[in-house]
mmCIF file of C-alpha atoms in Angstrom:
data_model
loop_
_atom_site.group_PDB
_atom_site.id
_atom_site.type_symbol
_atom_site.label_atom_id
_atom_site.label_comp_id
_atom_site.label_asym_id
_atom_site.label_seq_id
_atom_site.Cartn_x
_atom_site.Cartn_y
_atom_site.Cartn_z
ATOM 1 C CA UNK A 1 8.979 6.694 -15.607
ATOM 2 C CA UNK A 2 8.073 6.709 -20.123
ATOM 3 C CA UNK A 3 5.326 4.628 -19.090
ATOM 4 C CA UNK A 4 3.557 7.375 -16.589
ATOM 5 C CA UNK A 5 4.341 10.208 -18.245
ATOM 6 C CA UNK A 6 2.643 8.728 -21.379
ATOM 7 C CA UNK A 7 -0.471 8.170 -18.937
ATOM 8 C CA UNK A 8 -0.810 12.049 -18.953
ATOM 9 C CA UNK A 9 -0.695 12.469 -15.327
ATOM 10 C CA UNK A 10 -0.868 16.548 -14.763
ATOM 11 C CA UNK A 11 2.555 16.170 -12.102
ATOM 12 C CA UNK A 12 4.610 13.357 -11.590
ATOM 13 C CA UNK A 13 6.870 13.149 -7.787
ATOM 14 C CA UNK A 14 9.817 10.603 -8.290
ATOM 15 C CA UNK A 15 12.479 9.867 -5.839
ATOM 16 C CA UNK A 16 15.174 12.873 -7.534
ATOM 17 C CA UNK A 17 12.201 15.656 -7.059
ATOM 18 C CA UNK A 18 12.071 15.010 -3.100
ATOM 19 C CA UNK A 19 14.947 16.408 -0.928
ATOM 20 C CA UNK A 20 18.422 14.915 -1.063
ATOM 21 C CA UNK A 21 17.885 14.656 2.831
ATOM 22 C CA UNK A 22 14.979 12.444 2.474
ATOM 23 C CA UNK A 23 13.956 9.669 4.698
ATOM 24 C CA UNK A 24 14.451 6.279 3.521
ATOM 25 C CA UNK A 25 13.487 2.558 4.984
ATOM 26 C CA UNK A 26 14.435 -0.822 3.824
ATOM 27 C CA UNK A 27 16.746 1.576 0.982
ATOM 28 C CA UNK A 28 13.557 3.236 -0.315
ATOM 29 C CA UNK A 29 11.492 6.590 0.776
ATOM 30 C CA UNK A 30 9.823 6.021 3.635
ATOM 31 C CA UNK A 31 6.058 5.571 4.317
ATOM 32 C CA UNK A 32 5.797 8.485 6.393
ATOM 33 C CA UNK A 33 7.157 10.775 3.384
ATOM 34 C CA UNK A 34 4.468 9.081 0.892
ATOM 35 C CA UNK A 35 1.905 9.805 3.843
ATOM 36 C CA UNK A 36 2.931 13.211 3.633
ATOM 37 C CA UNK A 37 2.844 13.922 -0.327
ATOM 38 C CA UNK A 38 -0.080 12.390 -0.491
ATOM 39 C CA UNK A 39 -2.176 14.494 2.237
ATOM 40 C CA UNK A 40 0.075 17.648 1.423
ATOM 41 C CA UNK A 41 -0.952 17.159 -1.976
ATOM 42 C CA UNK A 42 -4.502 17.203 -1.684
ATOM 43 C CA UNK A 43 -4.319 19.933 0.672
ATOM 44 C CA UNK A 44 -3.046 21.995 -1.915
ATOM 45 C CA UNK A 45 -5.769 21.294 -4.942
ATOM 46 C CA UNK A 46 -8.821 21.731 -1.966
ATOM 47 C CA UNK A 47 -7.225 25.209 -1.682
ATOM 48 C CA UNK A 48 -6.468 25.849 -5.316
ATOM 49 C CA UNK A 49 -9.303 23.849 -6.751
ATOM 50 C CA UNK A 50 -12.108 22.894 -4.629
ATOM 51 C CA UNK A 51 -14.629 22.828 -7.152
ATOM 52 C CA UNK A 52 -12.715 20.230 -9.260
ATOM 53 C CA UNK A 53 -12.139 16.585 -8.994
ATOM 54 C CA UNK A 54 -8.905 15.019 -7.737
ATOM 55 C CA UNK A 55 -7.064 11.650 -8.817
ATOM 56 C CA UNK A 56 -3.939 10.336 -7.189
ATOM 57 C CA UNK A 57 -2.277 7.228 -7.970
ATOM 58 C CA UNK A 58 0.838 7.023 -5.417
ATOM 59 C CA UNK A 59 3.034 3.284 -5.542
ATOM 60 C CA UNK A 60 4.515 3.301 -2.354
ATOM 61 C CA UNK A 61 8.041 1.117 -2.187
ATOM 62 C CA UNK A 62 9.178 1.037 1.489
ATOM 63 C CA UNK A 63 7.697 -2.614 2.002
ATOM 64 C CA UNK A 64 9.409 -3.920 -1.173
ATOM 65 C CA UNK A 65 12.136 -6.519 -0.885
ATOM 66 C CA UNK A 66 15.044 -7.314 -0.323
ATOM 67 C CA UNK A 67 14.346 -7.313 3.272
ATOM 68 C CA UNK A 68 17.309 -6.840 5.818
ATOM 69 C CA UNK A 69 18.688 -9.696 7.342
ATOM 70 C CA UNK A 70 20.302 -7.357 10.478
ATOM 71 C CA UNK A 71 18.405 -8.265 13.725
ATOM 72 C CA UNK A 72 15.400 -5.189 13.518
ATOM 73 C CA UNK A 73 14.728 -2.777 16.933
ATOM 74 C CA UNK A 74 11.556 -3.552 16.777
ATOM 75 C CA UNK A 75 10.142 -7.161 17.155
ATOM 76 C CA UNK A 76 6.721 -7.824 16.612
ATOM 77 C CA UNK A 77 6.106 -11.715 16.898
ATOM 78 C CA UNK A 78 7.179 -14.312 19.112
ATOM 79 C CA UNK A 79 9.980 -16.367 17.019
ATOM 80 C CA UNK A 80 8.806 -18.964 15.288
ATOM 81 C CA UNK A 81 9.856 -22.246 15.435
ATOM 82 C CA UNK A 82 12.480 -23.391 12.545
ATOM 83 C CA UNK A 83 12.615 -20.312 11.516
ATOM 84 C CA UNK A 84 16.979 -19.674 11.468
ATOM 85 C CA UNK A 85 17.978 -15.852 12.821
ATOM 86 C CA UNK A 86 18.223 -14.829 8.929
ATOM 87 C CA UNK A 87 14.962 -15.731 8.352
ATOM 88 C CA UNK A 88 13.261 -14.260 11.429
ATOM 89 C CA UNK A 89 15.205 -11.080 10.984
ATOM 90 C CA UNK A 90 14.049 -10.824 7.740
ATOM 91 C CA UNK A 91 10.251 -11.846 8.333
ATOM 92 C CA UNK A 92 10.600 -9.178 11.061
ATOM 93 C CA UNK A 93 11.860 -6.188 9.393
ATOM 94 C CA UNK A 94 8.939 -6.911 6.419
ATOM 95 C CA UNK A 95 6.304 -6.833 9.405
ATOM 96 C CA UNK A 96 7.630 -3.521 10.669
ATOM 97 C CA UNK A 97 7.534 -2.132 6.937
ATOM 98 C CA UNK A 98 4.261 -3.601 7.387
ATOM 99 C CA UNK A 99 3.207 -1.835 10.009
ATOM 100 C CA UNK A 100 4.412 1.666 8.777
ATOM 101 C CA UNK A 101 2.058 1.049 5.315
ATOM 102 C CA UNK A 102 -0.732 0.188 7.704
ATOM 103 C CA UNK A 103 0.164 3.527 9.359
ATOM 104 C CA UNK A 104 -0.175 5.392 5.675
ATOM 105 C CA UNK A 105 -3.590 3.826 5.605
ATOM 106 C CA UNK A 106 -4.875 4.852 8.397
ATOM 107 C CA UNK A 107 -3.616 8.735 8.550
ATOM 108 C CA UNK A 108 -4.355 8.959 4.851
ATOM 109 C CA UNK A 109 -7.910 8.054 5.723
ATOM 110 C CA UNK A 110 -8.208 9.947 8.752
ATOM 111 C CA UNK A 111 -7.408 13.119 6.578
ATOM 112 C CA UNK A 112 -9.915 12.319 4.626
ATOM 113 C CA UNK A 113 -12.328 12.082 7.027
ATOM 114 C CA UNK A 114 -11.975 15.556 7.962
ATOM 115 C CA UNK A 115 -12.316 16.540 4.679
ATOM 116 C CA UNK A 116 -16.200 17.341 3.714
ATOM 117 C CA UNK A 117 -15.330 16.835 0.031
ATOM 118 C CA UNK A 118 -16.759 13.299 -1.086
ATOM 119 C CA UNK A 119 -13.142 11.614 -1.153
ATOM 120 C CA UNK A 120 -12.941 7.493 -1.896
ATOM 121 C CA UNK A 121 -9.389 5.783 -1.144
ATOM 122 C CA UNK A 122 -8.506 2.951 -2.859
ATOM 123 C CA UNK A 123 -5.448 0.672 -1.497
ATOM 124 C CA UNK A 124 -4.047 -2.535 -2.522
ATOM 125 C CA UNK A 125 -0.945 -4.650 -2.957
ATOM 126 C CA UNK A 126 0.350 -6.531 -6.016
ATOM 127 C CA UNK A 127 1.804 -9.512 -4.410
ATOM 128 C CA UNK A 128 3.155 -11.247 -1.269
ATOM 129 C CA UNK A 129 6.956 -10.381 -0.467
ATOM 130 C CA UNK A 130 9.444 -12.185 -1.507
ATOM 131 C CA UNK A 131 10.676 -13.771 2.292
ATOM 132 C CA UNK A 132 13.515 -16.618 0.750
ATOM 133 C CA UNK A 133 13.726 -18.497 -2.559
ATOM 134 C CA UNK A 134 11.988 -21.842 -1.836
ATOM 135 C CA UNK A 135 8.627 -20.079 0.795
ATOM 136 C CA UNK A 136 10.243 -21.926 3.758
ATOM 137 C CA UNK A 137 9.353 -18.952 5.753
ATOM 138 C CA UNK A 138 5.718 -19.557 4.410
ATOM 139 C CA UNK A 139 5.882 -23.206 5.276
ATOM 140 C CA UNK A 140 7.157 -22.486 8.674
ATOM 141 C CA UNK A 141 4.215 -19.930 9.697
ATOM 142 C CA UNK A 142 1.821 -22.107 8.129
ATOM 143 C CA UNK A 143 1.203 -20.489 5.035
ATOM 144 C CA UNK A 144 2.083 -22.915 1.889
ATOM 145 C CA UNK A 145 2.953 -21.418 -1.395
ATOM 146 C CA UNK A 146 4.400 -24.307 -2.977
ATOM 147 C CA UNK A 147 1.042 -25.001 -4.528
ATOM 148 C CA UNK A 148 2.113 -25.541 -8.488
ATOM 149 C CA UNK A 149 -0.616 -24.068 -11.816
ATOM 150 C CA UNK A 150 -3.039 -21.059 -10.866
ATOM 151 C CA UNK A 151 -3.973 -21.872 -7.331
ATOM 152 C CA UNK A 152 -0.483 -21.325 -6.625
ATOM 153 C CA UNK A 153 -0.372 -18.070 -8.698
ATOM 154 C CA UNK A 154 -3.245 -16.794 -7.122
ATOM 155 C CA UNK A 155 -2.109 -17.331 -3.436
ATOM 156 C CA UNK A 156 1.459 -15.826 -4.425
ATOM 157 C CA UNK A 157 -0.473 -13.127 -5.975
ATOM 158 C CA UNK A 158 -3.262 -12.607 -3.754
ATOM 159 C CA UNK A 159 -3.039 -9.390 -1.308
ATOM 160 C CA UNK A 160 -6.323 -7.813 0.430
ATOM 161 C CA UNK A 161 -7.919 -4.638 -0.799
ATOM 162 C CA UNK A 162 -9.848 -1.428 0.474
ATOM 163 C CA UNK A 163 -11.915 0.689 -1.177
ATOM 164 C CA UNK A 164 -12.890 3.506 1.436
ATOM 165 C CA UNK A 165 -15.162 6.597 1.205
ATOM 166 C CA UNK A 166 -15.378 9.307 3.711
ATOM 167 C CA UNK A 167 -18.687 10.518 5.705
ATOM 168 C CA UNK A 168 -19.054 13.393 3.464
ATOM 169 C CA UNK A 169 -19.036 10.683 0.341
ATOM 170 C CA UNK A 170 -21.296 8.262 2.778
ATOM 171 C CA UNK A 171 -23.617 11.130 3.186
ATOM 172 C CA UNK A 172 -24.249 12.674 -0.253
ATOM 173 C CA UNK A 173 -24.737 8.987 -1.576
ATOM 174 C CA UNK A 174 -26.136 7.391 1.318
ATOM 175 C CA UNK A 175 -24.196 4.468 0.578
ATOM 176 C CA UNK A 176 -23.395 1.483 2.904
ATOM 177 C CA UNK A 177 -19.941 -0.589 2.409
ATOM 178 C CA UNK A 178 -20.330 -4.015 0.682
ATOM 179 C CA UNK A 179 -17.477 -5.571 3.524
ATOM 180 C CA UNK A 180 -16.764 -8.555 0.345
ATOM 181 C CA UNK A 181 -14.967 -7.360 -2.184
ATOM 182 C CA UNK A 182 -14.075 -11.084 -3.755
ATOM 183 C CA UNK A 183 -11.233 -12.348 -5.479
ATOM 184 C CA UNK A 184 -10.640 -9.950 -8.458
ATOM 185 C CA UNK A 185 -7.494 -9.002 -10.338
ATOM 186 C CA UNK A 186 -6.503 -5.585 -9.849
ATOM 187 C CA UNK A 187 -6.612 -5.147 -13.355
ATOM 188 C CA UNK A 188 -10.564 -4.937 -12.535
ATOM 189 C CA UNK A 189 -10.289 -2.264 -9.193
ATOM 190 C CA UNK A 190 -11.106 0.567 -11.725
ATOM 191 C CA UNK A 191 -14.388 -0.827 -12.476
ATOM 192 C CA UNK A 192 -14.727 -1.878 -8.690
ATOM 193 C CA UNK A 193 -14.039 1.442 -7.361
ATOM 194 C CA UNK A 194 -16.539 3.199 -10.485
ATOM 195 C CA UNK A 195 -19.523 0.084 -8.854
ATOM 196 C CA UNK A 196 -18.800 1.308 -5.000
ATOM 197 C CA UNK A 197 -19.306 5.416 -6.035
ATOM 198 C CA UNK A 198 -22.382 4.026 -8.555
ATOM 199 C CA UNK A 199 -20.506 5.698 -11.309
#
């Protein structure tokens, strides 16, 4: 929290300003709730301040471990096998959470899209999750992480990207989507997103 208020954000939404009644998934606010703050949010400057700009930087949580190891209501995948009931339960619940940020995506962009202000998203992840201490889960979906030095890093690291724009953005600029991205480190998405609106 000291290190974004010292990044002179104008308003700042942390778990104690949001009702005490508020949903939560995995132990943290829900996707759905972000979805809304986010949209409501930006509802409310287009009203109050169409003719300015608008930055939101939102770190959703619901997908973070630890990940329940309870059998989940909703099953998405046929079981792997040598995968033990822990670790499909758990594997499980992170591909519902999973879902639900997919979900946040996808209304957050269809918002947009009825917006005619020129309006880029920008969505990412900062690493894989953390499914059991030694990546057996990995290993057992076909996935190794046991790679040691920076290839390793990099694959435990390495999450997919999107940098969106809108029609109305598409229009004014009459730009066309470059689909590859490339391996960068977030670090860099700043100057990525300022390339895509040929800032």
């Amino acid at each position: 929290q000291n290190v974004y208020k010292s990044m002179e954000f104008d308003e700042l939404t942390f778990l104690e300003d949001l009702p005490r009644d508020v949903e939560m998934i995995n132990y943290y606010t829900s996707d759905k709730v972000t979805t809304d703050l986010i949209i409501d949010s930006y509802k409310e400057h287009l009203m109050k301040n169409p003719e300015k700009g608008y930055f939101n930087f939102t770190v959703t949580i619901q997908n973070h471990g630890p990940y329940k190891e309870s059998e989940p209501e909703t099953k998405r995948i046929v079981r792997p096998q040598g995968l033990s009931d822990i670790q499909y339960n758990i594997l499980e619940h992170y591909l519902n959470n999973l879902y639900d940020a997919s979900m946040l995506l996808c209304d957050v962009a269809e918002f947009a899209e009825s917006v005619d202000k020129p309006t880029v998203i920008v969505f990412f992840g900062d690493h894989l999750p953390y499914l059991d201490p030694e990546y057996n889960v990995y290993e057992t979906i076909g996935y190794s992480l046991k790679e040691s030095g920076a290839e390793g890093f990099i694959k435990q690291h390495s999450t997919p990207f999107v940098i969106w724009g809108n029609s109305a953005f598409k229009n004014e600029r009459n730009h066309r989507i470059n689909n590859d991205g490339g391996l960068i480190s977030s670090n860099f998405l700043a100057a990525k997103f300022l390339e895509y609106i040929d800032a």
